Short mmCIF file of N, CA, C and O in Angstrom, two decimals:
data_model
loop_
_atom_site.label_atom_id
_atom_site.label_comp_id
_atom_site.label_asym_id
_atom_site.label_seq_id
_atom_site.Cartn_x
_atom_site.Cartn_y
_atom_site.Cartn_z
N UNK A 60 40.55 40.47 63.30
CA UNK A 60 41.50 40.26 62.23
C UNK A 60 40.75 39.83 60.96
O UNK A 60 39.70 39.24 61.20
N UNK A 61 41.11 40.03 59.46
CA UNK A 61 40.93 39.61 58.99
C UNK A 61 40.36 38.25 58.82
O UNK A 61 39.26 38.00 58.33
N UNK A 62 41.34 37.29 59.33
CA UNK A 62 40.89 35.56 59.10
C UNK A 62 40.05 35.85 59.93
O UNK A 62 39.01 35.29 59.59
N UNK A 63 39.85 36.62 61.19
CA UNK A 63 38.46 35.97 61.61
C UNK A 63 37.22 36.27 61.15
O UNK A 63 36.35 35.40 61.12
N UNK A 64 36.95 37.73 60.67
CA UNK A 64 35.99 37.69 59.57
C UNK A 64 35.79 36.76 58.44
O UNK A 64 34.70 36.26 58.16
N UNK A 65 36.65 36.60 57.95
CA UNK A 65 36.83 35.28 57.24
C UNK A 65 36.09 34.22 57.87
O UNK A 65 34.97 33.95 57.44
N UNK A 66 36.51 33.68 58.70
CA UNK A 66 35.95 32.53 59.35
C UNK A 66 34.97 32.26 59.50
O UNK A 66 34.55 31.11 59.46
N UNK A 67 34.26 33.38 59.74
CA UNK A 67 32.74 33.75 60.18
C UNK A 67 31.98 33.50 58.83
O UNK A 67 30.92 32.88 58.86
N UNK A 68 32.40 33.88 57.89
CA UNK A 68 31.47 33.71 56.14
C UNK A 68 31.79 32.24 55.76
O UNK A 68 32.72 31.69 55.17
N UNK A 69 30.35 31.75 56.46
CA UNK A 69 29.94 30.48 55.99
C UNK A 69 29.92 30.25 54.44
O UNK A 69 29.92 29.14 53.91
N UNK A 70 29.90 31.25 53.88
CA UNK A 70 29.78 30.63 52.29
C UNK A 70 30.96 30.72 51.66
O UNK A 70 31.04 30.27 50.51
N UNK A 71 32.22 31.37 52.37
CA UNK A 71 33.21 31.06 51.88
C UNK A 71 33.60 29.02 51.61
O UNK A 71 34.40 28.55 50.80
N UNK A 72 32.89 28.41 52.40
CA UNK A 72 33.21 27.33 52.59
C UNK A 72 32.82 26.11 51.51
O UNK A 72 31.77 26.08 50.87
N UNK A 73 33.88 25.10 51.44
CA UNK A 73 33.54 24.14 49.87
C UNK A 73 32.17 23.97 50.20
O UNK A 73 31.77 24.04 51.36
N UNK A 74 31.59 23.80 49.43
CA UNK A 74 29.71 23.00 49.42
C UNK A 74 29.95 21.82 49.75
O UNK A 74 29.19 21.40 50.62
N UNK A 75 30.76 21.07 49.37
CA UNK A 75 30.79 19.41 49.90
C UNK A 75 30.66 19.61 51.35
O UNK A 75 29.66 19.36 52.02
N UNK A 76 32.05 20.19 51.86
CA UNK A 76 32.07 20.41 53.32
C UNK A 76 31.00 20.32 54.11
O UNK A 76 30.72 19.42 54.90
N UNK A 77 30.08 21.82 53.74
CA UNK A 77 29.46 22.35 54.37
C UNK A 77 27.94 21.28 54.15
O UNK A 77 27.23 20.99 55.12
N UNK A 78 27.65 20.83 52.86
CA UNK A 78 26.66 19.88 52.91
C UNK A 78 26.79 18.74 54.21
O UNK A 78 25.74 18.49 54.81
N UNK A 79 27.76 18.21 54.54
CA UNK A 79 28.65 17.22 54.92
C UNK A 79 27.63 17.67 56.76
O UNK A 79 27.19 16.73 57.43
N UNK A 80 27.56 18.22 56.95
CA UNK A 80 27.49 19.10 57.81
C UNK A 80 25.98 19.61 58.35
O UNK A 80 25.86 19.77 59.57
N UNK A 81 25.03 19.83 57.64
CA UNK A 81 23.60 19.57 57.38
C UNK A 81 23.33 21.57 57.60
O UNK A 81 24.05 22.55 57.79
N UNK A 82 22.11 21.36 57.46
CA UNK A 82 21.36 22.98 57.79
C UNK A 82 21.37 23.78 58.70
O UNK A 82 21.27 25.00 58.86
N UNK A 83 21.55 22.67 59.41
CA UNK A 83 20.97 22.85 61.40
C UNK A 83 21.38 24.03 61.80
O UNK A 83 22.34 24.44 61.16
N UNK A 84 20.95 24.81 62.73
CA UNK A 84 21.89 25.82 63.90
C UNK A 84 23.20 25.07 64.27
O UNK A 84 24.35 25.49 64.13
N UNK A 85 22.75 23.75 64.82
CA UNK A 85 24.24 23.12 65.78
C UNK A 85 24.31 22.81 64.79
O UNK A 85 23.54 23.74 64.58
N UNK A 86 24.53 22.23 63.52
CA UNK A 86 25.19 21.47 62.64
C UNK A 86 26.08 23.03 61.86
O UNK A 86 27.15 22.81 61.29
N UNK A 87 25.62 24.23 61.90
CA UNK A 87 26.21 25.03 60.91
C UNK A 87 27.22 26.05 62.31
O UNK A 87 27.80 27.14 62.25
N UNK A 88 27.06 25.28 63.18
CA UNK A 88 27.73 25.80 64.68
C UNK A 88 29.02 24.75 64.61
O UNK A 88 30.01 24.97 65.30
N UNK A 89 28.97 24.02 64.07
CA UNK A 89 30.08 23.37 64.33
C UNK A 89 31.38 23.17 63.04
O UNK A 89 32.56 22.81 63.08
N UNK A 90 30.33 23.68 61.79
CA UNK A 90 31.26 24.01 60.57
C UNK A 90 32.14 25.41 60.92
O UNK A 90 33.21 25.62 60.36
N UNK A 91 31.74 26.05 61.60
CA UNK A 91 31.79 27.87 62.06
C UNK A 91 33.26 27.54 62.94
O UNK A 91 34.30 28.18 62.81
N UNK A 92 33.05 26.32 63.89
CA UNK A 92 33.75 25.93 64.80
C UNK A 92 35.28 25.74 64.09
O UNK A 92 36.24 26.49 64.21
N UNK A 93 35.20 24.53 63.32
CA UNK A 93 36.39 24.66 62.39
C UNK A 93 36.90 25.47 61.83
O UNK A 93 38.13 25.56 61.82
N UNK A 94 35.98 26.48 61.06
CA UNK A 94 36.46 27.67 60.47
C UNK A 94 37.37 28.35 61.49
O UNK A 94 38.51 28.66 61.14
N UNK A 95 36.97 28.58 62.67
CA UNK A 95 37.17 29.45 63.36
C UNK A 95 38.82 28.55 64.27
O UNK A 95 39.75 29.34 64.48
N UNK A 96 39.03 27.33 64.64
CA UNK A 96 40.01 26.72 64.95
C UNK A 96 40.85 26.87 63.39
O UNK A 96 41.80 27.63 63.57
N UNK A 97 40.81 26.59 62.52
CA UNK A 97 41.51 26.80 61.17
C UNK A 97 41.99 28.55 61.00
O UNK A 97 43.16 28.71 60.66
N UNK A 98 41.52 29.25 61.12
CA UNK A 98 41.80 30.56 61.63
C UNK A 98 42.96 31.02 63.03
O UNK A 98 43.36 32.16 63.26
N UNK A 99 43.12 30.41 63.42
CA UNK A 99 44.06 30.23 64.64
C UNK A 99 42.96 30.41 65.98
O UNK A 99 43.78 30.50 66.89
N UNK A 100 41.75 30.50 66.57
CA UNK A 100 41.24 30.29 67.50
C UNK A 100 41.83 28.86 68.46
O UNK A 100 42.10 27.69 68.21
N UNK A 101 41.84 29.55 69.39
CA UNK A 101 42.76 27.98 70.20
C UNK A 101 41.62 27.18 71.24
O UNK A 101 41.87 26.11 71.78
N UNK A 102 40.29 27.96 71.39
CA UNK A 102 39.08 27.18 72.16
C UNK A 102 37.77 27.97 71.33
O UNK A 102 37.70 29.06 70.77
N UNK A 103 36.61 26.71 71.58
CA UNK A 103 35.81 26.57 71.06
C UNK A 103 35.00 26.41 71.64
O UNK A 103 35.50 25.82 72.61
N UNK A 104 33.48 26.53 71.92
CA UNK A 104 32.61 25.98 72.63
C UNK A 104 31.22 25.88 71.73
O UNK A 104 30.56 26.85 71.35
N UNK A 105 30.99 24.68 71.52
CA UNK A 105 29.57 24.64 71.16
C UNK A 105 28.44 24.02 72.03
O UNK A 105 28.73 23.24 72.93
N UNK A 106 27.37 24.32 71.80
CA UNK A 106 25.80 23.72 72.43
C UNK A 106 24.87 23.63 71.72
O UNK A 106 24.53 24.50 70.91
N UNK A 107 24.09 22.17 72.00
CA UNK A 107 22.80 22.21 71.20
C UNK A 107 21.88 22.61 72.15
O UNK A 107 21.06 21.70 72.13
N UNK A 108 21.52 23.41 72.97
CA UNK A 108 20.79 24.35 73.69
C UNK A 108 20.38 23.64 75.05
O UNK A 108 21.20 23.86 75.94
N UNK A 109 19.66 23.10 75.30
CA UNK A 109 18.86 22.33 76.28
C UNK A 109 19.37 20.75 76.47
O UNK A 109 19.82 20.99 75.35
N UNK A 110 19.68 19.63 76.72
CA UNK A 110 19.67 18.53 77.39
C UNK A 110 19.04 18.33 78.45
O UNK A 110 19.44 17.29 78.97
N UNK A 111 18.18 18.85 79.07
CA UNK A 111 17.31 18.37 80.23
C UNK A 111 16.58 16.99 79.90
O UNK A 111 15.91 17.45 78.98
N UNK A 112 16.38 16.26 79.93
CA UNK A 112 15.62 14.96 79.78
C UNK A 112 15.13 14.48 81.12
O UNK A 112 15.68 13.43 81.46
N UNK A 113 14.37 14.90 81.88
CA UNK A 113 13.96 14.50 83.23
C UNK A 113 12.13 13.77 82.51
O UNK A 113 11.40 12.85 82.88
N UNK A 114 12.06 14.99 81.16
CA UNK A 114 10.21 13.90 80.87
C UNK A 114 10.67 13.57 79.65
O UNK A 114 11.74 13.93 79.16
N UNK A 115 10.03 13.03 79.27
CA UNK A 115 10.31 12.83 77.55
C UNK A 115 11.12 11.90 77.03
O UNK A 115 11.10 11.59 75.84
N UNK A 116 12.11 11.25 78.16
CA UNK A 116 13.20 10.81 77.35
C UNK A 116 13.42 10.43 76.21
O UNK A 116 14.33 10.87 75.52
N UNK A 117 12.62 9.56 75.87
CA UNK A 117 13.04 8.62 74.26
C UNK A 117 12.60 9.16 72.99
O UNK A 117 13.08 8.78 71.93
N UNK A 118 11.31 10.42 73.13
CA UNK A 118 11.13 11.21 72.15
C UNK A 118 12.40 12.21 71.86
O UNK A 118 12.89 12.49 70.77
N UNK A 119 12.72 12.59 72.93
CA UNK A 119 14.12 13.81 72.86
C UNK A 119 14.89 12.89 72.41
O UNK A 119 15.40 13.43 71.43
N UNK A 120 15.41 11.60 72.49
CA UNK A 120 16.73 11.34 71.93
C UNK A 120 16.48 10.95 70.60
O UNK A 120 17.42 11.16 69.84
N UNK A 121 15.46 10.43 70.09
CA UNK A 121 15.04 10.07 68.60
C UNK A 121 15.14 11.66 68.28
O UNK A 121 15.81 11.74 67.25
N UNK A 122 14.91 12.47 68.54
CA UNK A 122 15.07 13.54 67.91
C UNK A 122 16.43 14.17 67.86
O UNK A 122 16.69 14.82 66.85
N UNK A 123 17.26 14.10 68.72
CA UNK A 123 18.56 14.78 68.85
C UNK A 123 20.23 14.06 68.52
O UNK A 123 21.32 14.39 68.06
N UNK A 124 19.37 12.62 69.24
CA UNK A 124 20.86 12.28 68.48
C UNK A 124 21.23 11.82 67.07
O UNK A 124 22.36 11.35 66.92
N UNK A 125 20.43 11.90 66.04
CA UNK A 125 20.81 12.13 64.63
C UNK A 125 21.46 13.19 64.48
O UNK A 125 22.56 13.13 63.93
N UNK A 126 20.90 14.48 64.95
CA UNK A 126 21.68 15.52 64.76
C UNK A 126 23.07 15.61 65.38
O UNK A 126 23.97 16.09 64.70
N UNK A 127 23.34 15.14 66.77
CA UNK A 127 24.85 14.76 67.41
C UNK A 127 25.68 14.18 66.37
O UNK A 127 26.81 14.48 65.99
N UNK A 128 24.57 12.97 65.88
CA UNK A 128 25.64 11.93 65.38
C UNK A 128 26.29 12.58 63.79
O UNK A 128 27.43 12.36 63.39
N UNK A 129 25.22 13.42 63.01
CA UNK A 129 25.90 13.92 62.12
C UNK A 129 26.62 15.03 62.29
O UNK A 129 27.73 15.16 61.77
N UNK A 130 26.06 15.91 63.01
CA UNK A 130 27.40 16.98 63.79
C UNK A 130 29.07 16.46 64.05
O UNK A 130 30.04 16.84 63.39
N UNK A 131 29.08 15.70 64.96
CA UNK A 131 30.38 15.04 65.11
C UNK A 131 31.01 14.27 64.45
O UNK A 131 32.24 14.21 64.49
N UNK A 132 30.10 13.38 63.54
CA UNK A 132 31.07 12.86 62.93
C UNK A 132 31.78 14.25 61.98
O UNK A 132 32.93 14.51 62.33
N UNK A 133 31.26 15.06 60.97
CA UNK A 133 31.33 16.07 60.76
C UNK A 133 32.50 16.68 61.04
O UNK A 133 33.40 16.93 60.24
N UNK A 134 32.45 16.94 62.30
CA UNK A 134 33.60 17.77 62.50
C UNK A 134 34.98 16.77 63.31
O UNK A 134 36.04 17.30 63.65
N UNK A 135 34.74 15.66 63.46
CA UNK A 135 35.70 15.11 63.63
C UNK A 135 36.57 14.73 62.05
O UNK A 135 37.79 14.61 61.94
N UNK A 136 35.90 14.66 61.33
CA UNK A 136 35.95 14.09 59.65
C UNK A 136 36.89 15.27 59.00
O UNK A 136 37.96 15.28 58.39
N UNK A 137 35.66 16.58 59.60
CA UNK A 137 36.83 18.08 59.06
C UNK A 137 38.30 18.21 59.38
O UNK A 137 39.26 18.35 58.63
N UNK A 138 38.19 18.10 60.90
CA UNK A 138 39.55 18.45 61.72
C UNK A 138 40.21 17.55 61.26
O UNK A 138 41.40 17.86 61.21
N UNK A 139 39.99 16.61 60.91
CA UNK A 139 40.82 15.67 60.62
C UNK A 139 41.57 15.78 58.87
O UNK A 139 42.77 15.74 58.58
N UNK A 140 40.90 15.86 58.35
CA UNK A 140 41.36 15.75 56.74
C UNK A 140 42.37 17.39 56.35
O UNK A 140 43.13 17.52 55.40
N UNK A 141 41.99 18.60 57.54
CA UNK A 141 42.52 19.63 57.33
C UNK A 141 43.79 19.66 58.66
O UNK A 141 44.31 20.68 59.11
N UNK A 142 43.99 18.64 58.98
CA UNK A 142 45.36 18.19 60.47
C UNK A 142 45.21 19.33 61.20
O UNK A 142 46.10 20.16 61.38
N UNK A 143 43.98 19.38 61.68
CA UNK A 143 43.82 20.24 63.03
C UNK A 143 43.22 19.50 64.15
O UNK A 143 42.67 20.29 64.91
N UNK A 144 43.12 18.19 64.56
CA UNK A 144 43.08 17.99 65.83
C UNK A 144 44.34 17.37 66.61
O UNK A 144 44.15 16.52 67.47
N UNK A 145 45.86 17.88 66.24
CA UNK A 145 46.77 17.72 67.00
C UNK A 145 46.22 18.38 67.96
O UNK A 145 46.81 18.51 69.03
#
């Protein structure tokens, strides 16, 4: 459909928003996400690829959960100000 092409063109989107939101793959995966629930999509699935942590632990999470933490807040912040997480 239309809106969903729509949805898909990230640059249709405000710059605040999308700044809001960062560069990332998962960070520009989860602006896409809204687009795409704002479009009428009724499920969503995102991933930041890998979570295995069996070596490494504390280097992997200094590295990943900044990106979680600005991802989600993000899109909890979106859904919210545009009343889509009824």
């Amino acid at each position: 459909s239309k809106r969903a092409r729509e949805a898909f063109d990230l640059g249709r989107e405000d710059p605040n928003v999308s700044k809001r939101f960062g560069d990332g793959e998962v960070n520009q995966s989860a602006l896409l996400a809204v687009r795409l629930i704002e479009a009428g999509a009724r499920f969503v699935t995102l991933t930041t690829g890998s979570w295995d942590m069996h070596n490494d632990i504390w280097s992997r999470l200094d590295k990943n959960l900044p990106m979680v933490d600005q991802t989600l807040s993000a899109l909890l912040t979106t859904l919210e100000e545009r009343g889509l997480l009824e």
